[in-house]
Each structure stands twice: as C-alpha cells, then as structure tokens.
Amino acid sequence: MNFDFSDAQKALKQQTRDFLRAACDTTVPRRVLEDTDEPFARDLWQQICANESPGIAIPEEVGGIGFGYLELCVVAEEMGRAIAPVPFSSSVYLAAEAILQGGSEEQKERLLPRLASGESIGTFALSEGPGQATVANLQATLRDGRLSGTKMPVPDGDVADLCVVVAKDGEGASLAVVDLAAEGVSREPVDTLDPSRSHARITFDGAEAELLGEAGQGWATKDAVFNRAAVLFAMEQLGGADACLQMAIGYAKGRYAFGRPIGSFQAIKHKLADMYIKNELARANCYYGAWALSTDAPELPVAAAAARVAATQAFHFASKENIQTHGGIGFTWESDCHLYYRRSKLLALSIGSERVWKDRLISGLERQEAA
Amino acid sequence: MDFNDTPEQAAYRAEVRAWLGANAEPRKDRPSVSRRLDAEEGLALAKAWQARKADAGYACRHWPVAHGGQGRPMIETIIYDQEEANFDVPTGFFSIGLGMCGPVMAQYATQEQQARFIPPLMRGEEVWCQLFSEPAAGSDVAGLRTRCHRDGDDWVVNGQKVWTSGAHYSDWGILVARHDSSLPKHKGLTFFFIDMKSPGIDIKPIKQINGGSNFNEVFFTNVRVPDSQRLGAIGEGWQVAITTLMNERLAVGDAPPPDFREVMKLAAACELDGRSALEDSSVREKIADWYVEAMGMKHTKARTMTALSQGKVPGPENSIGKVVSASKLQNVSSFGADLMDMGGVITDPSLMPSDALFQQSFLYSPGLRIAGGTDEILRNIIAERVLGLPGEIRVDRDVPYSDIPTGN
Ligand SMILES: Cc1cc2nc3c(=O)[nH]c(=O)nc-3n(C[C@H](O)[C@H](O)[C@H](O)COP(=O)(O)OP(=O)(O)OC[C@H]3O[C@@H](n4cnc5c(N)ncnc54)[C@H](O)[C@@H]3O)c2cc1C
C-alpha cells in the first residue's frame, strides 16, 4: 500500500504554500473583501498564472502542463488555506473540467489553452437563484444556438470571459459555452456572504451559445464535472479548516484568562481536539477522493461525495469554533476569523449543499453495491 | 396542570393584545425593524416606542411606582413581553439599561439618585451601557485593569474598556475599575455609574463581522467621577458586578428569529429533488429537533413563570437558555442558507426569501454565543453552580492582582 502523495507532489505543495504565504497573506482576501472595485486579486492571479497553476492538470496537447490531478489537489488545498481571492476554482475545477468532460477535440483545442494559461477566465453557471436547480425547474433555455434566461450567483461571473451554462434544451438539459463579451449578455455583481470572491447575476437574452457535448445530455455531464470538482473544492475546504485550527491553537496558547492560557481549559482543549478530529477525517476522505479523481476510478462518485461532505463539515465547524475560541475579538471585522467563516459557507454551497452531496453519496453507494 | 391564564391574567393579556394591535405592526417573516434601519433611526424609533409603552403603563410594569413602574406582579411583565414578541417593534437599545443598570441602581443608589435616574432610564429617555469587559478581561472580568484613585470628592479613572454595546449613543454607563492592584483580584474593585459625556472619555466604534458597529472601545483619560456615584463600598465592586451579571443572565436569553417556524416556511417554499423540501425527511428531522429545543425553552420559561406567578423563586433551569438559543440560531441560519442550495450565499434582500433573514443571522449569530457570557463560561456555571461539581483549581484567586500571569 502506498496511500500517500509522492515526494515531488509534497514538494509542490510546500512550494505552493510558501508562495502563497508570501503572496497571499490574509491582507489580500481582506483587501478584496473590503474593496468593492476589486473583484479579485489581479496581481496574485497573474503570479498564479505565471506559475502555470491553472494548467496543472490540463493535458499538454491542449495547452496545459499535464501534471495530473494529485498535483492539482495539493495546489487546491493551499489555495483553500490561503483563502485566495482568485477565480481559480471557477476557471479550473469547473469551466476547464466541463470542457474536458463535455467538449469535442476541436473545442478542447480552441478553448483550453486560454484557460490553462490564465489568459481567459472561465466559469460555470447552474444556479438561478435561491433553491436547488433541477432539470425540471431550469428556466434558462437553449434554442437554435441561442441562450435566454438568468443565472445567479455565478462565481466570478462579473470578470469571467467565458461561461459554461446549464440550460433547458427540449425535455433535457444541455451544456453550452457562451462568450460573456458577446451581444445579449448583461451582468452585474451580486452581494454574497463572501465578498472576497465576486459573484454575478448574468442575464442572457438570445446570446450566441455553443453546444458542449450532446444536446439534452448536459445534466449527466454536469454531474460528472461536479464529482470531479467536489474533490477539488473539498481540498480547498480542508486547507481552510486547517488554517482555522492553526489560528485557534495559536490564540489559545497566547490568550490568558483567570491567570492561565485559555488553551489550558478543557472546554477549549476539547473544542480544538474536535476540530482536529474532523479535519483528519476530512483529510483521509479527501485523499481517497484525490486518488479516485486521479485514477478515474469507478469509486469516484462516492469518494468525491464523501470528501465533500467531510470537508464541508470540517470547515464549517473549524471556522465557527475558531470565532468562539477568540471570544469578543473573534466577532470583529478586524480579526481574520470572519474571512474563514464567510469562505466556509461560500464553499459549502458552491457546487450544492451538504444535503445534496449526502444524497449523491448514498445514491452512488447504492449503485456501487448493486454492481 | 394547565396553561390557562387566571381570569385576571387573561383579561390583562387581552388588554395588552388590543393595545399592541392598535399601536404596532405584527411581526413579518423578515429582519426586524431594528435590523432594517441604521442605528440613529432605530434609536429614535425605539425611544418613541419605549415612551409610548411607558405612557400606557406597560414598560417595566413590575418595577415600583417610584421608579416609574406600576408595582404589579412580574407575571404581567412576562405576559406583556410574550405578546410584544408577536409584533415588529424596535428592541435592543434599552435591554442593558433595563435588564442590568436599572436593577443595580435600584439596589445600590441613593433615593435621590433613583428618583433622578431610574424613570428616564425606564422611559428610554436616557440610554445606559455596561462598561465591564476589557481587552484582557472578558470571561475573566475580575481581571480588569482600568484603574481608579481617589482625589478629593472625586475618583479619577484611567484605562480602557472594550465591546461596550451602545456606548456611542449612551448617556450613562456602569463601570467597574481597580482601586488597588496589591489586593487579590476580586477584592480590589470598585463600582460606579458614570456620565458618558464626561471629559476624558473617548469612544471608538468597533466594526463587527456582519459590517455593523454596535459595540465600542471606550478610553478613559483622567476621567473624574464624583464619589457620590460609587455604587457599593470601596472594594465591593465585584459583589455589585456579580449582582449585575446575574440580572444579565435573566435579561439575555431569547435569540431573535429565524427559528423552526421560519425554516418550516422556507422549506415549504423550497424544492429539493423536485418536491417540496418540507416533504424531505432530512429536513423534517432538523425542523423537529429545533422545534423540540424551542418548545423546551418555551416551556422551561412556563415553569419559571409559574414559580413567579405563585410568588416563588424560579429554579436554576433558566440557566440553559442562552446556551441553547444562541447555537440554535447559528444552526438554523446555516441550514436555511443550505436549503437555498447554491443560491444560499446571496445576501441582497431583494433577491432572497425572507429578505435574506437567514444570511443576516448567519453573520451575527456567532456574537450571541460570546456576548453576556460565552457558551463555555455558561456551561461552567451550570456545572459548578447548578450541578455542584467542584470548581476549577484557581491560580489567580488569593494572590495579589499584580502577580497574576498574563498573556499577550
Ligand atoms: C456582540 C457583543 C456585545 C458585547 N457587549 C458588551 C457590553 O455591552 N459590555 C461589556 O462589558 N461586554 C460586552 N461584551 C463582551 C463579552 O462579555 C465578552 O466578549 C465575553 O465575556 C468573552 O470575553 P473575551 O472576549 O475577553 O474572551 P475570552 O474571555 O478571552 O475568551 C476566549 C475563549 O476562552 C474561553 N474561556 C475563557 N475562560 C474560560 C474558562 N474558565 N473555561 C473555559 N473556557 C474559557 C471562552 O469561552 C472563549 O471561547 C460583548 C461581546 C459581544 C460579542
């Protein structure tokens, strides 16, 4: 058995962590959070692109560097730890994956090099507002290569160049690529719980849209893309959860009450131990998900859902209990605690809620058992 | 056992309900009026409402007539509060004054001071704040550093308070300061009430994680307080503070909505897997849990009310209130956002169910688990004072304050 990342992958992880520690300490997400005119950290994004991180898992033939998904996973964990305010997840885990999963060879060759280099930012639009999107309730419609309808919240939708949209197409759903600069597209930022990652409401009014994959088969492709993205989002959540734990440990050692460090009280010790337990359970599930993703294993749907559920729970718990460990200061804007609390909820809902992933987990398990 | 009001209580309840119906708007499924307005507008509205209530005889009804109350049984105040909870009225601005400062003044101030200060406090004409917590002393409030020394008929105060809710619009405050740091921590404290407009007081708002700024840093530089504004003896500050904190625990308790009822409405309006989310067993299970908690609290209060209406002292069961309700609010808020799935992160009220009530409360609920005693401190209190478990071994009790270890 060798259930571990290779030395090279570990080195990449360390390198990414060192890079982000220098280029993206918490003042960077805070800057984007507070500055309504800066939808994402452009300077950081440029450096990430110069490091070729967006193309890490994209094959060389289509402009990537073709390392693989384990490499992308370690980078994702560090992006999450740094709560990096960049469109990495939208462009890499969602848009590029959708094109890889659903696109023709021609489309891959045409669209992926720009996403791999970071020259273009991509995103993915499924949600149409509060409530779960299903094939039956989709309002956005694709007809004769034209797309109409409204999508929100679209992550990075205000800055992205291209968008993969899930739209109703006859009885089913299709995926379509839309150039967001095209005629018939209007967009505006929409306020969310985590303004360090911008979101938009995009209205399509007969915008030109290019089919991605077979007409009417888009929902299954979306599910496949989300299974892959779930592992990557979970890695980010894991990084965020670990950052909260480290922050809480540091504070609990240095803060005194009743003449003792608060970390000497068992109420705090047990809280932090519980964080650690949840994080380690999430870590193990995430690594298993990473294995399934990197090997295209048939276990992927279950492994991805398990990673997603565990990491969602771990980050939620760690971010809220990190605030609690800090007491009054944790409830201030000035403290970094809320940056993680906001990000944890954003990531928890990004590709569907915990409830949705639990459901997918059990459905996957049923299929696995039946096979 | 029954839930019937006595004929007298029922008549009073009907009267209150009619008065509220004529004077206030029923509560709607959205953030309350205090959360929709900015602080200044909210305060003006709250002052007007408190005065109207006082004129009608419904404010602090159980307080003595000399303090502006009606000298009526506590149960009438509770009945009024129960009925008022169904209406969208501005709340929050006076809870510290009414819940803590009024009672401490009633217990420790002179007759003349009571006559001067309690009626305007009760009518909402003067707002009060609580200057206890400091950067290095929150849970361990007896560890506070703000100094005071006697100078003629005055005391001179130097130091800093923090998290002082409402300091920026308060007229008066209650303050604990240290007059002698060579004494053990609990023995060197003295308690005052203080004019918030005194020279040398500098108030800086602190921004909260939800973007609002309801609490403040308060700096004291040679602030003079007349000795006549000392409450309790020199060195008795801790006992006075403890009395106040006991009142605080009675005053804070209920968290604002959303609760199970709002989640239930939301679930009925949301779809999960193509059917009403309310039909989903995982959703039903959550709502059931919160219902049980909410009813547990409601009926715990009914037990308290029964004791009060029979003139008995309530049992310790009320101590569970804030631990239960603060976490419930956080969990309910988080789950409400989850029910909206990917759209649940949007905070623009115009795009969201219940005007983004769940998203708003997701951001402010963490504060409720800290304010007025953290979850951990309240559990310690339950364990030690209610259950009689042995206390922590203390390293800070019988040594001079100046020798107690401190961190960063
Ligand atoms: C919204 C809000 C409004 C407030 N309003 C006021 C106000 O108007 N006036 C005022 O005076 N104060 C106010 N406070 C301050 C509040 O009372 C303190 O923040 C609170 O008591 C915690 O103190 P602290 O912030 O110093 O945290 P700390 O005491 O440093 O606590 C940090 C962590 O250590 C834990 N801890 C500390 N001691 C123990 C122990 N013995 N056992 C186990 N765990 C322990 C705590 O539970 C917490 O998790 C307010 C706070 C908030 C959030």
PDB file of N, CA and C and ligand atoms in Angstrom, chain A residues 251 255-258 262 265-268 271 323-329 331, chain B residues 96 129-141 161-166 208 214-215 248 366-368 370-377 380 392, ligand 1:
ATOM      1  N   TYR A 251      -3.967  31.195  19.107  1.00  0.00           N
ATOM      2  CA  TYR A 251      -4.634  32.132  20.015  1.00  0.00           C
ATOM      3  C   TYR A 251      -4.795  31.515  21.404  1.00  0.00           C
ATOM      4  N   ARG A 255      -3.491  33.602  24.707  1.00  0.00           N
ATOM      5  CA  ARG A 255      -4.519  34.382  25.400  1.00  0.00           C
ATOM      6  C   ARG A 255      -4.701  33.864  26.826  1.00  0.00           C
ATOM      7  N   TYR A 256      -4.625  34.748  27.798  1.00  0.00           N
ATOM      8  CA  TYR A 256      -4.784  34.349  29.196  1.00  0.00           C
ATOM      9  C   TYR A 256      -6.124  34.824  29.742  1.00  0.00           C
ATOM     10  N   ALA A 257      -6.735  33.966  30.553  1.00  0.00           N
ATOM     11  CA  ALA A 257      -7.883  34.353  31.380  1.00  0.00           C
ATOM     12  C   ALA A 257      -7.734  33.598  32.683  1.00  0.00           C
ATOM     13  N   PHE A 258      -8.124  34.184  33.764  1.00  0.00           N
ATOM     14  CA  PHE A 258      -8.009  33.560  35.083  1.00  0.00           C
ATOM     15  C   PHE A 258      -6.561  33.153  35.375  1.00  0.00           C
ATOM     16  N   ILE A 262      -5.931  30.260  27.836  1.00  0.00           N
ATOM     17  CA  ILE A 262      -7.266  29.664  27.663  1.00  0.00           C
ATOM     18  C   ILE A 262      -7.167  28.236  27.120  1.00  0.00           C
ATOM     19  N   PHE A 265      -7.814  25.323  29.467  1.00  0.00           N
ATOM     20  CA  PHE A 265      -9.159  24.915  29.880  1.00  0.00           C
ATOM     21  C   PHE A 265      -9.627  23.777  28.987  1.00  0.00           C
ATOM     22  N   GLN A 266     -10.196  22.757  29.606  1.00  0.00           N
ATOM     23  CA  GLN A 266     -10.589  21.592  28.802  1.00  0.00           C
ATOM     24  C   GLN A 266     -11.683  21.931  27.791  1.00  0.00           C
ATOM     25  N   ALA A 267     -12.511  22.916  28.120  1.00  0.00           N
ATOM     26  CA  ALA A 267     -13.536  23.302  27.139  1.00  0.00           C
ATOM     27  C   ALA A 267     -12.870  23.712  25.831  1.00  0.00           C
ATOM     28  N   ILE A 268     -11.766  24.409  25.924  1.00  0.00           N
ATOM     29  CA  ILE A 268     -11.055  24.843  24.711  1.00  0.00           C
ATOM     30  C   ILE A 268     -10.241  23.688  24.138  1.00  0.00           C
ATOM     31  N   LYS A 271     -12.525  21.396  22.301  1.00  0.00           N
ATOM     32  CA  LYS A 271     -13.004  22.050  21.074  1.00  0.00           C
ATOM     33  C   LYS A 271     -11.945  21.914  19.978  1.00  0.00           C
ATOM     34  N   ILE A 323     -13.951  31.327  15.722  1.00  0.00           N
ATOM     35  CA  ILE A 323     -14.514  32.585  16.233  1.00  0.00           C
ATOM     36  C   ILE A 323     -14.753  32.442  17.734  1.00  0.00           C
ATOM     37  N   GLN A 324     -15.386  31.352  18.106  1.00  0.00           N
ATOM     38  CA  GLN A 324     -15.744  31.134  19.509  1.00  0.00           C
ATOM     39  C   GLN A 324     -14.494  31.110  20.401  1.00  0.00           C
ATOM     40  N   THR A 325     -13.432  30.491  19.916  1.00  0.00           N
ATOM     41  CA  THR A 325     -12.195  30.420  20.693  1.00  0.00           C
ATOM     42  C   THR A 325     -11.609  31.810  20.923  1.00  0.00           C
ATOM     43  N   HIS A 326     -11.837  32.690  19.966  1.00  0.00           N
ATOM     44  CA  HIS A 326     -11.299  34.050  20.082  1.00  0.00           C
ATOM     45  C   HIS A 326     -12.148  34.949  20.994  1.00  0.00           C
ATOM     46  N   GLY A 327     -13.354  34.537  21.348  1.00  0.00           N
ATOM     47  CA  GLY A 327     -14.196  35.406  22.174  1.00  0.00           C
ATOM     48  C   GLY A 327     -14.544  36.688  21.418  1.00  0.00           C
ATOM     49  N   GLY A 328     -14.686  37.793  22.122  1.00  0.00           N
ATOM     50  CA  GLY A 328     -15.143  39.054  21.527  1.00  0.00           C
ATOM     51  C   GLY A 328     -14.358  39.467  20.292  1.00  0.00           C
ATOM     52  N   ILE A 329     -13.052  39.307  20.348  1.00  0.00           N
ATOM     53  CA  ILE A 329     -12.229  39.756  19.221  1.00  0.00           C
ATOM     54  C   ILE A 329     -12.578  38.970  17.954  1.00  0.00           C
ATOM     55  N   PHE A 331     -15.407  38.241  16.927  1.00  0.00           N
ATOM     56  CA  PHE A 331     -16.627  38.760  16.308  1.00  0.00           C
ATOM     57  C   PHE A 331     -16.378  40.113  15.637  1.00  0.00           C
TER      58      PHE A 331
ATOM     59  N   ILE B  96     -29.816  46.566  28.025  1.00  0.00           N
ATOM     60  CA  ILE B  96     -28.762  46.637  29.047  1.00  0.00           C
ATOM     61  C   ILE B  96     -29.201  47.551  30.186  1.00  0.00           C
ATOM     62  N   CYS B 129     -25.176  52.028  29.257  1.00  0.00           N
ATOM     63  CA  CYS B 129     -24.339  50.936  28.757  1.00  0.00           C
ATOM     64  C   CYS B 129     -23.551  50.305  29.901  1.00  0.00           C
ATOM     65  N   GLN B 130     -22.929  49.176  29.585  1.00  0.00           N
ATOM     66  CA  GLN B 130     -22.235  48.373  30.602  1.00  0.00           C
ATOM     67  C   GLN B 130     -20.741  48.357  30.285  1.00  0.00           C
ATOM     68  N   LEU B 131     -19.946  49.011  31.144  1.00  0.00           N
ATOM     69  CA  LEU B 131     -18.505  49.130  30.899  1.00  0.00           C
ATOM     70  C   LEU B 131     -17.770  48.137  31.795  1.00  0.00           C
ATOM     71  N   PHE B 132     -17.844  46.865  31.426  1.00  0.00           N
ATOM     72  CA  PHE B 132     -17.178  45.825  32.219  1.00  0.00           C
ATOM     73  C   PHE B 132     -15.958  45.282  31.479  1.00  0.00           C
ATOM     74  N   SER B 133     -16.198  44.699  30.286  1.00  0.00           N
ATOM     75  CA  SER B 133     -15.138  43.964  29.583  1.00  0.00           C
ATOM     76  C   SER B 133     -13.995  44.871  29.168  1.00  0.00           C
ATOM     77  N   GLU B 134     -12.812  44.279  29.172  1.00  0.00           N
ATOM     78  CA  GLU B 134     -11.600  44.976  28.735  1.00  0.00           C
ATOM     79  C   GLU B 134     -10.831  44.056  27.807  1.00  0.00           C
ATOM     80  N   PRO B 135      -9.830  44.629  27.116  1.00  0.00           N
ATOM     81  CA  PRO B 135      -9.064  43.776  26.199  1.00  0.00           C
ATOM     82  C   PRO B 135      -8.526  42.513  26.887  1.00  0.00           C
ATOM     83  N   ALA B 136      -8.094  42.633  28.122  1.00  0.00           N
ATOM     84  CA  ALA B 136      -7.519  41.457  28.784  1.00  0.00           C
ATOM     85  C   ALA B 136      -8.464  40.855  29.812  1.00  0.00           C
ATOM     86  N   ALA B 137      -9.725  41.242  29.804  1.00  0.00           N
ATOM     87  CA  ALA B 137     -10.646  40.752  30.827  1.00  0.00           C
ATOM     88  C   ALA B 137     -12.067  40.699  30.297  1.00  0.00           C
ATOM     89  N   GLY B 138     -12.450  39.511  29.791  1.00  0.00           N
ATOM     90  CA  GLY B 138     -13.812  39.337  29.289  1.00  0.00           C
ATOM     91  C   GLY B 138     -14.519  38.297  30.137  1.00  0.00           C
ATOM     92  N   SER B 139     -14.238  37.027  29.823  1.00  0.00           N
ATOM     93  CA  SER B 139     -14.769  35.958  30.689  1.00  0.00           C
ATOM     94  C   SER B 139     -14.277  36.192  32.104  1.00  0.00           C
ATOM     95  N   ASP B 140     -13.033  36.574  32.193  1.00  0.00           N
ATOM     96  CA  ASP B 140     -12.400  36.829  33.496  1.00  0.00           C
ATOM     97  C   ASP B 140     -12.503  38.315  33.798  1.00  0.00           C
ATOM     98  N   VAL B 141     -13.727  38.801  33.941  1.00  0.00           N
ATOM     99  CA  VAL B 141     -13.908  40.250  34.042  1.00  0.00           C
ATOM    100  C   VAL B 141     -13.261  40.793  35.329  1.00  0.00           C
ATOM    101  N   LYS B 161     -11.951  50.207  28.238  1.00  0.00           N
ATOM    102  CA  LYS B 161     -12.983  49.171  28.160  1.00  0.00           C
ATOM    103  C   LYS B 161     -13.149  48.790  26.689  1.00  0.00           C
ATOM    104  N   VAL B 162     -13.766  47.632  26.466  1.00  0.00           N
ATOM    105  CA  VAL B 162     -13.977  47.218  25.080  1.00  0.00           C
ATOM    106  C   VAL B 162     -15.273  46.413  24.966  1.00  0.00           C
ATOM    107  N   TRP B 163     -15.764  46.318  23.768  1.00  0.00           N
ATOM    108  CA  TRP B 163     -17.043  45.620  23.437  1.00  0.00           C
ATOM    109  C   TRP B 163     -18.224  46.304  24.111  1.00  0.00           C
ATOM    110  N   THR B 164     -18.120  47.585  24.425  1.00  0.00           N
ATOM    111  CA  THR B 164     -19.211  48.247  25.131  1.00  0.00           C
ATOM    112  C   THR B 164     -20.347  48.539  24.147  1.00  0.00           C
ATOM    113  N   SER B 165     -21.379  47.705  24.215  1.00  0.00           N
ATOM    114  CA  SER B 165     -22.518  47.868  23.310  1.00  0.00           C
ATOM    115  C   SER B 165     -23.180  49.208  23.565  1.00  0.00           C
ATOM    116  N   GLY B 166     -23.432  49.947  22.489  1.00  0.00           N
ATOM    117  CA  GLY B 166     -24.195  51.184  22.606  1.00  0.00           C
ATOM    118  C   GLY B 166     -23.489  52.347  23.273  1.00  0.00           C
ATOM    119  N   GLN B 208     -18.164  45.078  13.474  1.00  0.00           N
ATOM    120  CA  GLN B 208     -18.404  43.652  13.712  1.00  0.00           C
ATOM    121  C   GLN B 208     -18.269  42.867  12.416  1.00  0.00           C
ATOM    122  N   ASN B 214     -22.056  48.063  16.526  1.00  0.00           N
ATOM    123  CA  ASN B 214     -22.858  48.351  17.709  1.00  0.00           C
ATOM    124  C   ASN B 214     -22.038  48.380  18.987  1.00  0.00           C
ATOM    125  N   PHE B 215     -20.809  47.852  18.923  1.00  0.00           N
ATOM    126  CA  PHE B 215     -20.003  47.930  20.146  1.00  0.00           C
ATOM    127  C   PHE B 215     -18.756  48.773  19.931  1.00  0.00           C
ATOM    128  N   GLU B 248     -28.101  40.096  34.185  1.00  0.00           N
ATOM    129  CA  GLU B 248     -27.846  39.987  32.746  1.00  0.00           C
ATOM    130  C   GLU B 248     -28.311  38.633  32.245  1.00  0.00           C
ATOM    131  N   PRO B 366     -22.782  34.342  15.554  1.00  0.00           N
ATOM    132  CA  PRO B 366     -21.618  33.988  16.368  1.00  0.00           C
ATOM    133  C   PRO B 366     -21.451  34.911  17.581  1.00  0.00           C
ATOM    134  N   GLY B 367     -21.884  36.159  17.462  1.00  0.00           N
ATOM    135  CA  GLY B 367     -21.756  37.105  18.566  1.00  0.00           C
ATOM    136  C   GLY B 367     -22.597  36.716  19.768  1.00  0.00           C
ATOM    137  N   LEU B 368     -23.738  36.097  19.500  1.00  0.00           N
ATOM    138  CA  LEU B 368     -24.617  35.710  20.609  1.00  0.00           C
ATOM    139  C   LEU B 368     -24.017  34.608  21.470  1.00  0.00           C
ATOM    140  N   ILE B 370     -21.072  34.589  22.385  1.00  0.00           N
ATOM    141  CA  ILE B 370     -19.969  35.204  23.135  1.00  0.00           C
ATOM    142  C   ILE B 370     -20.489  36.265  24.108  1.00  0.00           C
ATOM    143  N   ALA B 371     -21.397  37.119  23.616  1.00  0.00           N
ATOM    144  CA  ALA B 371     -21.900  38.233  24.434  1.00  0.00           C
ATOM    145  C   ALA B 371     -22.607  37.717  25.685  1.00  0.00           C
ATOM    146  N   GLY B 372     -22.436  38.451  26.791  1.00  0.00           N
ATOM    147  CA  GLY B 372     -23.157  38.108  28.017  1.00  0.00           C
ATOM    148  C   GLY B 372     -22.762  36.768  28.605  1.00  0.00           C
ATOM    149  N   GLY B 373     -21.511  36.368  28.415  1.00  0.00           N
ATOM    150  CA  GLY B 373     -21.037  35.068  28.912  1.00  0.00           C
ATOM    151  C   GLY B 373     -20.956  34.077  27.766  1.00  0.00           C
ATOM    152  N   THR B 374     -19.765  33.552  27.509  1.00  0.00           N
ATOM    153  CA  THR B 374     -19.598  32.617  26.383  1.00  0.00           C
ATOM    154  C   THR B 374     -20.266  31.277  26.695  1.00  0.00           C
ATOM    155  N   ASP B 375     -20.486  30.502  25.656  1.00  0.00           N
ATOM    156  CA  ASP B 375     -21.021  29.139  25.822  1.00  0.00           C
ATOM    157  C   ASP B 375     -20.235  28.365  26.885  1.00  0.00           C
ATOM    158  N   GLU B 376     -18.910  28.522  26.830  1.00  0.00           N
ATOM    159  CA  GLU B 376     -18.055  27.737  27.730  1.00  0.00           C
ATOM    160  C   GLU B 376     -18.237  28.191  29.179  1.00  0.00           C
ATOM    161  N   ILE B 377     -18.275  29.510  29.378  1.00  0.00           N
ATOM    162  CA  ILE B 377     -18.449  30.037  30.731  1.00  0.00           C
ATOM    163  C   ILE B 377     -19.828  29.660  31.273  1.00  0.00           C
ATOM    164  N   ASN B 380     -19.713  26.166  32.379  1.00  0.00           N
ATOM    165  CA  ASN B 380     -19.018  26.078  33.675  1.00  0.00           C
ATOM    166  C   ASN B 380     -19.961  26.462  34.804  1.00  0.00           C
ATOM    167  N   GLU B 392     -12.912  24.769  39.126  1.00  0.00           N
ATOM    168  CA  GLU B 392     -11.547  24.666  38.604  1.00  0.00           C
ATOM    169  C   GLU B 392     -10.568  24.981  39.727  1.00  0.00           C
TER     170      GLU B 392
HETATM  171  C1  LIG C   1     -21.879  41.309  20.485  1.00  0.00           C
HETATM  172  C2  LIG C   1     -21.185  41.529  21.805  1.00  0.00           C
HETATM  173  C3  LIG C   1     -21.637  42.521  22.677  1.00  0.00           C
HETATM  174  C4  LIG C   1     -20.990  42.741  23.906  1.00  0.00           C
HETATM  175  N1  LIG C   1     -21.432  43.756  24.723  1.00  0.00           N
HETATM  176  C5  LIG C   1     -20.768  44.008  25.879  1.00  0.00           C
HETATM  177  C6  LIG C   1     -21.129  45.125  26.719  1.00  0.00           C
HETATM  178  O1  LIG C   1     -22.045  45.874  26.397  1.00  0.00           O
HETATM  179  N2  LIG C   1     -20.425  45.374  27.837  1.00  0.00           N
HETATM  180  C7  LIG C   1     -19.391  44.568  28.227  1.00  0.00           C
HETATM  181  O2  LIG C   1     -18.819  44.815  29.274  1.00  0.00           O
HETATM  182  N3  LIG C   1     -19.011  43.495  27.473  1.00  0.00           N
HETATM  183  C8  LIG C   1     -19.671  43.212  26.312  1.00  0.00           C
HETATM  184  N4  LIG C   1     -19.271  42.148  25.513  1.00  0.00           N
HETATM  185  C9  LIG C   1     -18.092  41.380  25.906  1.00  0.00           C
HETATM  186  C10 LIG C   1     -18.358  39.955  26.324  1.00  0.00           C
HETATM  187  O3  LIG C   1     -18.916  39.911  27.589  1.00  0.00           O
HETATM  188  C11 LIG C   1     -17.010  39.214  26.251  1.00  0.00           C
HETATM  189  O4  LIG C   1     -16.582  39.212  24.910  1.00  0.00           O
HETATM  190  C12 LIG C   1     -17.128  37.804  26.725  1.00  0.00           C
HETATM  191  O5  LIG C   1     -17.373  37.761  28.095  1.00  0.00           O
HETATM  192  C13 LIG C   1     -15.858  36.991  26.419  1.00  0.00           C
HETATM  193  O6  LIG C   1     -14.697  37.644  26.848  1.00  0.00           O
HETATM  194  P1  LIG C   1     -13.454  37.818  25.858  1.00  0.00           P
HETATM  195  O7  LIG C   1     -13.940  38.417  24.622  1.00  0.00           O
HETATM  196  O8  LIG C   1     -12.391  38.515  26.587  1.00  0.00           O
HETATM  197  O9  LIG C   1     -12.986  36.339  25.541  1.00  0.00           O
HETATM  198  P2  LIG C   1     -12.078  35.445  26.465  1.00  0.00           P
HETATM  199  O10 LIG C   1     -12.538  35.533  27.858  1.00  0.00           O
HETATM  200  O11 LIG C   1     -10.673  35.730  26.169  1.00  0.00           O
HETATM  201  O12 LIG C   1     -12.458  34.007  25.919  1.00  0.00           O
HETATM  202  C14 LIG C   1     -11.798  33.378  24.835  1.00  0.00           C
HETATM  203  C15 LIG C   1     -12.230  31.934  24.813  1.00  0.00           C
HETATM  204  O13 LIG C   1     -11.797  31.287  26.008  1.00  0.00           O
HETATM  205  C16 LIG C   1     -12.866  30.665  26.653  1.00  0.00           C
HETATM  206  N5  LIG C   1     -12.685  30.684  28.100  1.00  0.00           N
HETATM  207  C17 LIG C   1     -12.323  31.743  28.864  1.00  0.00           C
HETATM  208  N6  LIG C   1     -12.289  31.366  30.154  1.00  0.00           N
HETATM  209  C18 LIG C   1     -12.648  30.057  30.204  1.00  0.00           C
HETATM  210  C19 LIG C   1     -12.812  29.099  31.248  1.00  0.00           C
HETATM  211  N7  LIG C   1     -12.606  29.410  32.513  1.00  0.00           N
HETATM  212  N8  LIG C   1     -13.194  27.839  30.920  1.00  0.00           N
HETATM  213  C20 LIG C   1     -13.397  27.514  29.623  1.00  0.00           C
HETATM  214  N9  LIG C   1     -13.265  28.375  28.597  1.00  0.00           N
HETATM  215  C21 LIG C   1     -12.899  29.631  28.879  1.00  0.00           C
HETATM  216  C22 LIG C   1     -14.081  31.462  26.214  1.00  0.00           C
HETATM  217  O14 LIG C   1     -15.258  30.706  26.326  1.00  0.00           O
HETATM  218  C23 LIG C   1     -13.737  31.777  24.769  1.00  0.00           C
HETATM  219  O15 LIG C   1     -14.059  30.682  23.969  1.00  0.00           O
HETATM  220  C24 LIG C   1     -19.895  41.917  24.268  1.00  0.00           C
HETATM  221  C25 LIG C   1     -19.453  40.909  23.400  1.00  0.00           C
HETATM  222  C26 LIG C   1     -20.077  40.707  22.170  1.00  0.00           C
HETATM  223  C27 LIG C   1     -19.574  39.635  21.259  1.00  0.00           C
END
